Coordinates of C-alpha atoms and ligand atoms in Angstrom, one line a residue:
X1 CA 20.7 -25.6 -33.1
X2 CA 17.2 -26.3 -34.0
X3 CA 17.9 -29.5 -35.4
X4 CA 17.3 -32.4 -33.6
X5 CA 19.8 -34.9 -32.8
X6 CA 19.4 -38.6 -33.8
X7 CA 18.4 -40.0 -30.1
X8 CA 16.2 -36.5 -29.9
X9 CA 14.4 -37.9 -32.8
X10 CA 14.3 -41.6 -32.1
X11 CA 12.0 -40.1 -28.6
X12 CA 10.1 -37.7 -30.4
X13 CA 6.4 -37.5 -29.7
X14 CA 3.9 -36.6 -31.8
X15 CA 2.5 -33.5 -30.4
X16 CA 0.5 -31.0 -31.9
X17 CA 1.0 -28.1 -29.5
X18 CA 4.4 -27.7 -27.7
X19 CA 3.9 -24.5 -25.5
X20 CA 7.5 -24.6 -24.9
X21 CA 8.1 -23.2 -28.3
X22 CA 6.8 -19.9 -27.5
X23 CA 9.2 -19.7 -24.5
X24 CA 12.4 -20.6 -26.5
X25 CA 14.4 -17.9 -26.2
X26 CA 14.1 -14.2 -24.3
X27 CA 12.9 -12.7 -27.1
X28 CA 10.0 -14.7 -28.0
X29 CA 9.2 -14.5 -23.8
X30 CA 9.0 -10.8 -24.4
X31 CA 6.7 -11.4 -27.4
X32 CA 4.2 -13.1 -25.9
X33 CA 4.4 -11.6 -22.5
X34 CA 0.7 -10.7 -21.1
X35 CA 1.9 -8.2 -17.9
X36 CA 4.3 -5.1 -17.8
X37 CA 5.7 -3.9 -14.7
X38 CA 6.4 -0.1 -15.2
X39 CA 7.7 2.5 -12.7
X40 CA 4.1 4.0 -13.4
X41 CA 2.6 1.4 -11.3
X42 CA 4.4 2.3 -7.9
X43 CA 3.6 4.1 -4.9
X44 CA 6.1 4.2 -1.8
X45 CA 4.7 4.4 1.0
X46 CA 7.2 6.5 3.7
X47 CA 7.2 6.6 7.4
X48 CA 8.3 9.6 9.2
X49 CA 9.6 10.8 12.4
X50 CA 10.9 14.1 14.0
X51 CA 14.2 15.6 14.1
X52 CA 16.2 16.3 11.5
X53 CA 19.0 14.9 9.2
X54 CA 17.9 11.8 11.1
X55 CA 16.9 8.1 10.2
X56 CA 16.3 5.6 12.2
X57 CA 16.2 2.0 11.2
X58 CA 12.9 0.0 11.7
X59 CA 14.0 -3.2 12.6
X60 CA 11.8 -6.1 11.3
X61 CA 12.2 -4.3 7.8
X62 CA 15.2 -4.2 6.5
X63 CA 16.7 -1.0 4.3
X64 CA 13.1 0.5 5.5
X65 CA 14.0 3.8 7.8
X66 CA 11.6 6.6 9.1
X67 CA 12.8 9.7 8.1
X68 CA 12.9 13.1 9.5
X69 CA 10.9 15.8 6.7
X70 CA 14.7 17.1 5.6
X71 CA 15.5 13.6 5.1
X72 CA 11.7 12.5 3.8
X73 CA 12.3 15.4 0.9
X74 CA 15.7 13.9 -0.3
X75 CA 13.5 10.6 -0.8
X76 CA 11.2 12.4 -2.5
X77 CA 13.6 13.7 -4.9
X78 CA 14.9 9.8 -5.6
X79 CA 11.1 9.1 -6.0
X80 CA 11.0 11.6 -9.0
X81 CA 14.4 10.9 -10.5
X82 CA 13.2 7.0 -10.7
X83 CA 9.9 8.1 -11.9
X84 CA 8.0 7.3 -9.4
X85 CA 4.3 8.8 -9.5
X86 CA 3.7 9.0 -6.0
X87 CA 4.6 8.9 -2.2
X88 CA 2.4 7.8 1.2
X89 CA 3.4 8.7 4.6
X90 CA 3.1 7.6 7.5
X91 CA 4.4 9.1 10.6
X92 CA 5.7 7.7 14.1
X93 CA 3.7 9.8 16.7
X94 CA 6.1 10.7 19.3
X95 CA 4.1 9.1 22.7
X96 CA 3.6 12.4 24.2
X97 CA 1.4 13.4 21.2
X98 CA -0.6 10.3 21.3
X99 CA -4.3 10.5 23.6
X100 CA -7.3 9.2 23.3
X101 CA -9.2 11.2 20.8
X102 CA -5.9 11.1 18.2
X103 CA -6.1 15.3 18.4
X104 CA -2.4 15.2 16.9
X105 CA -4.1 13.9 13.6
X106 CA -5.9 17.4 13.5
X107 CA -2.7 19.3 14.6
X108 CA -1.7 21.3 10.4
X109 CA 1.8 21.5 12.0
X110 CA 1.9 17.9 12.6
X111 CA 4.6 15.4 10.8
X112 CA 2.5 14.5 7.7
X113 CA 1.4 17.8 7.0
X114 CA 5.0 19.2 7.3
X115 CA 6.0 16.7 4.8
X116 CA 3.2 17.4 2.6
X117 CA 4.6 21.0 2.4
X118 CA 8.3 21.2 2.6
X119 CA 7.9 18.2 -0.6
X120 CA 4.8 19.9 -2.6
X121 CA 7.5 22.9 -2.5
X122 CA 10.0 21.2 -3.7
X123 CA 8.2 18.6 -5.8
X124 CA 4.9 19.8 -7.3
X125 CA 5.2 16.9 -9.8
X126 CA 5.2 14.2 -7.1
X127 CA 1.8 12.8 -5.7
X128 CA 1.4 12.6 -2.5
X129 CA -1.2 10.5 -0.7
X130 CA -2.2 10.8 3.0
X131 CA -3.4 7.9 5.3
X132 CA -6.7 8.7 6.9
X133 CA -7.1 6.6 9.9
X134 CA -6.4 7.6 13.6
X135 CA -3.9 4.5 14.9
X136 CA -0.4 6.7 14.5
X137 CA -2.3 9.2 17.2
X138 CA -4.1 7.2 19.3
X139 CA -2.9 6.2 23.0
X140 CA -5.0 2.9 22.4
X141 CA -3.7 2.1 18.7
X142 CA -7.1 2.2 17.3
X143 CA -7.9 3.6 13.7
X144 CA -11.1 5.4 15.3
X145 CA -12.2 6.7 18.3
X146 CA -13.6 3.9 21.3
X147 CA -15.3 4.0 24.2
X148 CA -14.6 1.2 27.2
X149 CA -16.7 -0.3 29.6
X150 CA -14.4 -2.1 32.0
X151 CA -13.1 -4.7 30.0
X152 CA -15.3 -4.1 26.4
X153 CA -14.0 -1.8 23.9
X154 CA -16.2 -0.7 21.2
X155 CA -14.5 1.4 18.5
X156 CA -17.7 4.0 17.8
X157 CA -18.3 4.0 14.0
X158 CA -20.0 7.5 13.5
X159 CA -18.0 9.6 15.6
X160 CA -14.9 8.3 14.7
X161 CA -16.5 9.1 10.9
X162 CA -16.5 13.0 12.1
X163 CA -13.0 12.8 13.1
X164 CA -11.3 11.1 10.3
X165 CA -13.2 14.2 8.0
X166 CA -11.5 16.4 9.9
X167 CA -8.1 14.7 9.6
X168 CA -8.8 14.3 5.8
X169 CA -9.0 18.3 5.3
X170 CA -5.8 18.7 7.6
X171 CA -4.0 16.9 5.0
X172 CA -5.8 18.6 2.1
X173 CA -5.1 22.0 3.5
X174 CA -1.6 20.8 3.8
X175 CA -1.2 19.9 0.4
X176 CA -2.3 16.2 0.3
X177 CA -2.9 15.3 -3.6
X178 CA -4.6 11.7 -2.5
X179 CA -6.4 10.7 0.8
X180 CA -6.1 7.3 1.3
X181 CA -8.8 6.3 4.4
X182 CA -7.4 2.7 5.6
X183 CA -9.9 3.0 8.8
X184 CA -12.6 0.7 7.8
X185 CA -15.5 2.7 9.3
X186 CA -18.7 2.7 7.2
X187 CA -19.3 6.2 5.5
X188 CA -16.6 7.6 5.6
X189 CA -15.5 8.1 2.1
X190 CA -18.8 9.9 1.4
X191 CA -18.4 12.4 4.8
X192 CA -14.9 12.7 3.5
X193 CA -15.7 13.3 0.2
X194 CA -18.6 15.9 1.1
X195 CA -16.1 17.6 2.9
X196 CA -13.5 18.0 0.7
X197 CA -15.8 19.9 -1.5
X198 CA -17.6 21.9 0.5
X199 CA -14.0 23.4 0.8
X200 CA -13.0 23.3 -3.0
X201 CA -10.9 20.3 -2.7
X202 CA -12.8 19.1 -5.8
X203 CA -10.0 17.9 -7.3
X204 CA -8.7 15.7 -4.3
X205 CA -8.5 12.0 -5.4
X206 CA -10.0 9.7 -2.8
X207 CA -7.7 6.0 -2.5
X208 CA -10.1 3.9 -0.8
X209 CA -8.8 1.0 1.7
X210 CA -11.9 -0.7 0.8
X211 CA -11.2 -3.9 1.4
X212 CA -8.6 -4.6 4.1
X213 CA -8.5 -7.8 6.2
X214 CA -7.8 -8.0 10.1
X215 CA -4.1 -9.2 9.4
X216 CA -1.4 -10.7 10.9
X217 CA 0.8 -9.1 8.0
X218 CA 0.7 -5.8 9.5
X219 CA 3.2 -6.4 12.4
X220 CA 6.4 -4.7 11.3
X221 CA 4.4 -1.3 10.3
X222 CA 2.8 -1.3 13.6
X223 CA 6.6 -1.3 14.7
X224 CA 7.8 1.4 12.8
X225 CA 4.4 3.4 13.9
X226 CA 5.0 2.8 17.7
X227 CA 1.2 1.8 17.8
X228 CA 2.1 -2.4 18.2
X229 CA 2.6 -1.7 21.7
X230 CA -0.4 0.6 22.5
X231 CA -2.6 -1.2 20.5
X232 CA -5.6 -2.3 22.8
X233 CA -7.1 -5.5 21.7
X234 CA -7.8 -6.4 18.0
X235 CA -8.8 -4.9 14.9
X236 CA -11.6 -7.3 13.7
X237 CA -15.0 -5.8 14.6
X238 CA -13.7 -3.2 11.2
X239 CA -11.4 -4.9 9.4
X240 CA -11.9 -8.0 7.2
X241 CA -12.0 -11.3 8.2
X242 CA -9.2 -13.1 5.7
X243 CA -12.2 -15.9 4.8
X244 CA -14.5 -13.6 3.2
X245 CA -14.0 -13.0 -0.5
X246 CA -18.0 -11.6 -1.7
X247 CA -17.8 -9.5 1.1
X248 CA -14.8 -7.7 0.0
X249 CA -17.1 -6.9 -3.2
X250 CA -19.8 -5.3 -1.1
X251 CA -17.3 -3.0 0.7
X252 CA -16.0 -1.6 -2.8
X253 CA -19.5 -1.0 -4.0
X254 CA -20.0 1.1 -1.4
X255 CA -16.8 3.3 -1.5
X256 CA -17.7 3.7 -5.2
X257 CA -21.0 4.2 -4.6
X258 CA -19.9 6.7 -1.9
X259 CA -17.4 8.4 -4.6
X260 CA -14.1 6.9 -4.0
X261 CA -11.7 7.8 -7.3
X262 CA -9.7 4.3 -6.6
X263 CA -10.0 1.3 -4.2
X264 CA -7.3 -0.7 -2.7
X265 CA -7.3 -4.3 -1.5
X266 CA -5.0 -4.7 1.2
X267 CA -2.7 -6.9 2.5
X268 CA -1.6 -8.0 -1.1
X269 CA -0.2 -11.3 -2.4
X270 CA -2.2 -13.4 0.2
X271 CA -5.5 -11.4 -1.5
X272 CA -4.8 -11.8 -5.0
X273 CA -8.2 -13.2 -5.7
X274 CA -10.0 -10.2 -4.1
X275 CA -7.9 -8.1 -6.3
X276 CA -8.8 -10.0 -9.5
X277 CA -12.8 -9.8 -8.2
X278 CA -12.8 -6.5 -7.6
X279 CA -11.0 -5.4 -10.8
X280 CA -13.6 -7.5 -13.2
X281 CA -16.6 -6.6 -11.6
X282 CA -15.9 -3.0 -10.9
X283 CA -13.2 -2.4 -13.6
X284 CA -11.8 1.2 -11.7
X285 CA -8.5 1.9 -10.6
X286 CA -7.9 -0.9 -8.3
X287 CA -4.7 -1.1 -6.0
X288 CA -3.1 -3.6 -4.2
X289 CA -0.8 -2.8 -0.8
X290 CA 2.0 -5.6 -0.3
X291 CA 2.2 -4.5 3.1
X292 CA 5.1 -4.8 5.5
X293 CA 5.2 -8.7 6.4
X294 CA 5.3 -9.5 3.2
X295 CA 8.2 -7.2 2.9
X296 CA 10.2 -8.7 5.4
X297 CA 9.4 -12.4 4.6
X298 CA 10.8 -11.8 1.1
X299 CA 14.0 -9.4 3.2
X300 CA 14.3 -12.2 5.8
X301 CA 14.4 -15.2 3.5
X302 CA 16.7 -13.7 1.1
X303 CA 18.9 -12.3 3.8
X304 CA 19.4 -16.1 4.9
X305 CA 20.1 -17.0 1.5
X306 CA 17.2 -19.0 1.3
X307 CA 15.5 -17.1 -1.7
X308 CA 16.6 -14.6 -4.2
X309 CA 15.5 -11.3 -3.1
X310 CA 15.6 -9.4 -6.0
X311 CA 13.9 -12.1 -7.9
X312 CA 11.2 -12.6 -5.6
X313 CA 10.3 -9.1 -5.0
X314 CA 10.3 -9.0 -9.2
X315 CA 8.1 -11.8 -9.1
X316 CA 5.7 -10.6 -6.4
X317 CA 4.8 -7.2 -8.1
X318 CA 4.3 -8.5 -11.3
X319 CA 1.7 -10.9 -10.0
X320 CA 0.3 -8.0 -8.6
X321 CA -0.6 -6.5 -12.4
X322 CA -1.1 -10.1 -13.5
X323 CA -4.3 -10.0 -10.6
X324 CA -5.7 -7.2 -12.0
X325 CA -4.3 -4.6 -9.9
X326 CA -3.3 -0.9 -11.7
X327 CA -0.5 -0.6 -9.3
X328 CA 1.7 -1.4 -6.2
X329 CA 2.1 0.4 -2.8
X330 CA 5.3 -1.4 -1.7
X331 CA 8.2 -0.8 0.4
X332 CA 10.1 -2.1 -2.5
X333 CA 9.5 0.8 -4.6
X334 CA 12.5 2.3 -5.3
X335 CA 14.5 -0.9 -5.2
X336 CA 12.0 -1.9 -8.2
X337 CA 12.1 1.0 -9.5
X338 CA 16.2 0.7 -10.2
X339 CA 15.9 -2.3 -11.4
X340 CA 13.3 -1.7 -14.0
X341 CA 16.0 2.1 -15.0
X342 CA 18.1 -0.6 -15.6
X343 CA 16.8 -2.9 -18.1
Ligands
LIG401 C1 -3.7 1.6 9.8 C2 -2.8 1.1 8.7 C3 -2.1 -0.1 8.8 C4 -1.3 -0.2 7.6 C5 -1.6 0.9 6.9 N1 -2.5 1.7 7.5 C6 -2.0 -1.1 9.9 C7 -3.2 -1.5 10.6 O1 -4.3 -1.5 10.0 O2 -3.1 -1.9 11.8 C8 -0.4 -1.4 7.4 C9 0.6 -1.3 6.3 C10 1.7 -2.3 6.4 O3 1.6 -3.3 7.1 O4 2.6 -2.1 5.6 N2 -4.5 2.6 9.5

């Protein structure tokens, strides 16, 4: 077998280096293989919804359903029988709930802080990680608090800063192990993190959306939120704009600087350069979100036989770790997560 043939030889070039060798067979792959994928790098993010014993199917993402908190607890069990770390939520605000100021976000008997109960009770080994960010309760979709003048809508940075603190420590009081604020205003991750002590949460990990862009990615989630409809306008005077890459490094300085535990770069395979940027200069926990579109390209391309889906969501997370980043928050989670029991 690793004898030439006669023609073989007759062609043979005189190389020095043939990097094929070192990809011969499966077992030298695995030797010289650079990047694990582990179950340890995985969060799954959930979305939520009243009612109970129910689940309803969110369209554009495929084998993605909210889930009532019965039904969100029985996840959370698979999460920790796949070894999963940790869990997000995210709920769908029933509209009646939804106003202007987001008050439902401040409500301890609302979705996410149910959740956060009834699983910490049945889970304490699971993490959970809360969004911090006003959009699921908003009538106008936005991730702060605005104020409009006929046709101009300003989203007011400061104020919208008091609020999210108070929607942080409504999840900490809950249980919340991780709050994640994906908002985008400017100081809130040191408010939030003044706050949580001043109540004893010292121990409450801070998951900083740092950098997230103004994307187009984020369709489907809006979907399964209810807030695509409702939203008012755009995103872009707080989130990102995709061409800015130096930027992205300022906005993690300051989350650090403002004592964020971990950062995030968000959406994910279309970023993987701000990943790998923010992971060498800064070198702390750095996440990466492969957020819903990029979900249900891979779904919708495999479900038209087009690609491999299983393959291609393998391939997508571990570029993720190949970038830099020290884990995943995907949809793909516990798919991924079977997979990688079964090797
Ligand atoms: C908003 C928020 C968004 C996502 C997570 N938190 C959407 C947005 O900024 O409009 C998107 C996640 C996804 O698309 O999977 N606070």
């Amino acid at each position: 077998m690793n004898k030439p043939s006669r023609i073989a030889e007759a062609h043979r070039l005189d190389l020095t280096h043939r990097p094929r060798r070192n990809r011969k067979a499966e077992w030298a792959r695995r030797l010289i293989r650079e990047r694990v994928l582990t179950t340890d790098d995985l969060i799954w993010p959930l979305f939520l919804i009243e009612g109970e014993k129910t689940r309803t199917p969110v369209a554009a993402m495929p084998g993605v359903d909210r889930l009532s908190v019965d039904e969100a607890v029985r996840e959370a069990e698979r999460a920790v029988k796949l070894d999963i770390p940790a869990i997000a939520f995210f709920p769908y605000t029933e509209p009646h709930l939804k106003d202007e100021h987001g008050s439902e976000a401040y409500n301890e008997g609302n979705l996410v802080c149910r959740a956060c109960r009834a699983i910490k009770k049945a889970f304490p080994q699971l993490g959970l990680v809360t969004d911090v960010a006003l959009d699921p309760y908003t009538s106008h979709g936005h991730d702060g608090l605005v104020r409009e003048h006929g046709d101009d809508l300003r989203i007011l940075n400061d104020e919208s800063v008091a609020a999210l603190v108070r929607q942080a420590l409504n999840q900490a009081r809950a249980g919340a192990d991780v709050v994640a604020p994906s908002d985008m205003m400017d100081g809130r991750v040191g408010a939030i993190r003044e706050a949580l002590d001043a109540e004893g949460f010292v121990d409450v990990q801070i998951l900083a959306y740092a950098a997230k862009y103004a994307s187009a990615f984020y369709g489907p989630f809006r979907d399964a939120l209810g807030s695509k409809g409702a939203l008012k306008g755009d995103k872009r005077t707080y989130q990102m704009d995709p061409a800015n890459s130096d930027e992205a490094l300022r906005e993690v300085e300051l989350d650090l600087d403002e004592g964020a535990d971990m950062v995030m770069v968000k959406p994910g395979l279309p970023y993987l350069d701000i990943i790998r940027r923010v992971k060498d200069e800064f070198g702390f926990p750095t996440f990466a979100y492969q957020v819903s579109g990029e979900y249900s390209m891979i779904m919708a391309a495999a479900a038209n036989g087009w690609i491999d889906g299983d393959k291609a969501m393998m391939e997508s997370l571990i570029a993720f770790k190949r970038a830099g980043a020290d884990g995943v928050l995907t949809y793909f989670a516990p798919r991924a997560a079977e997979k990688l029991k079964a090797r």
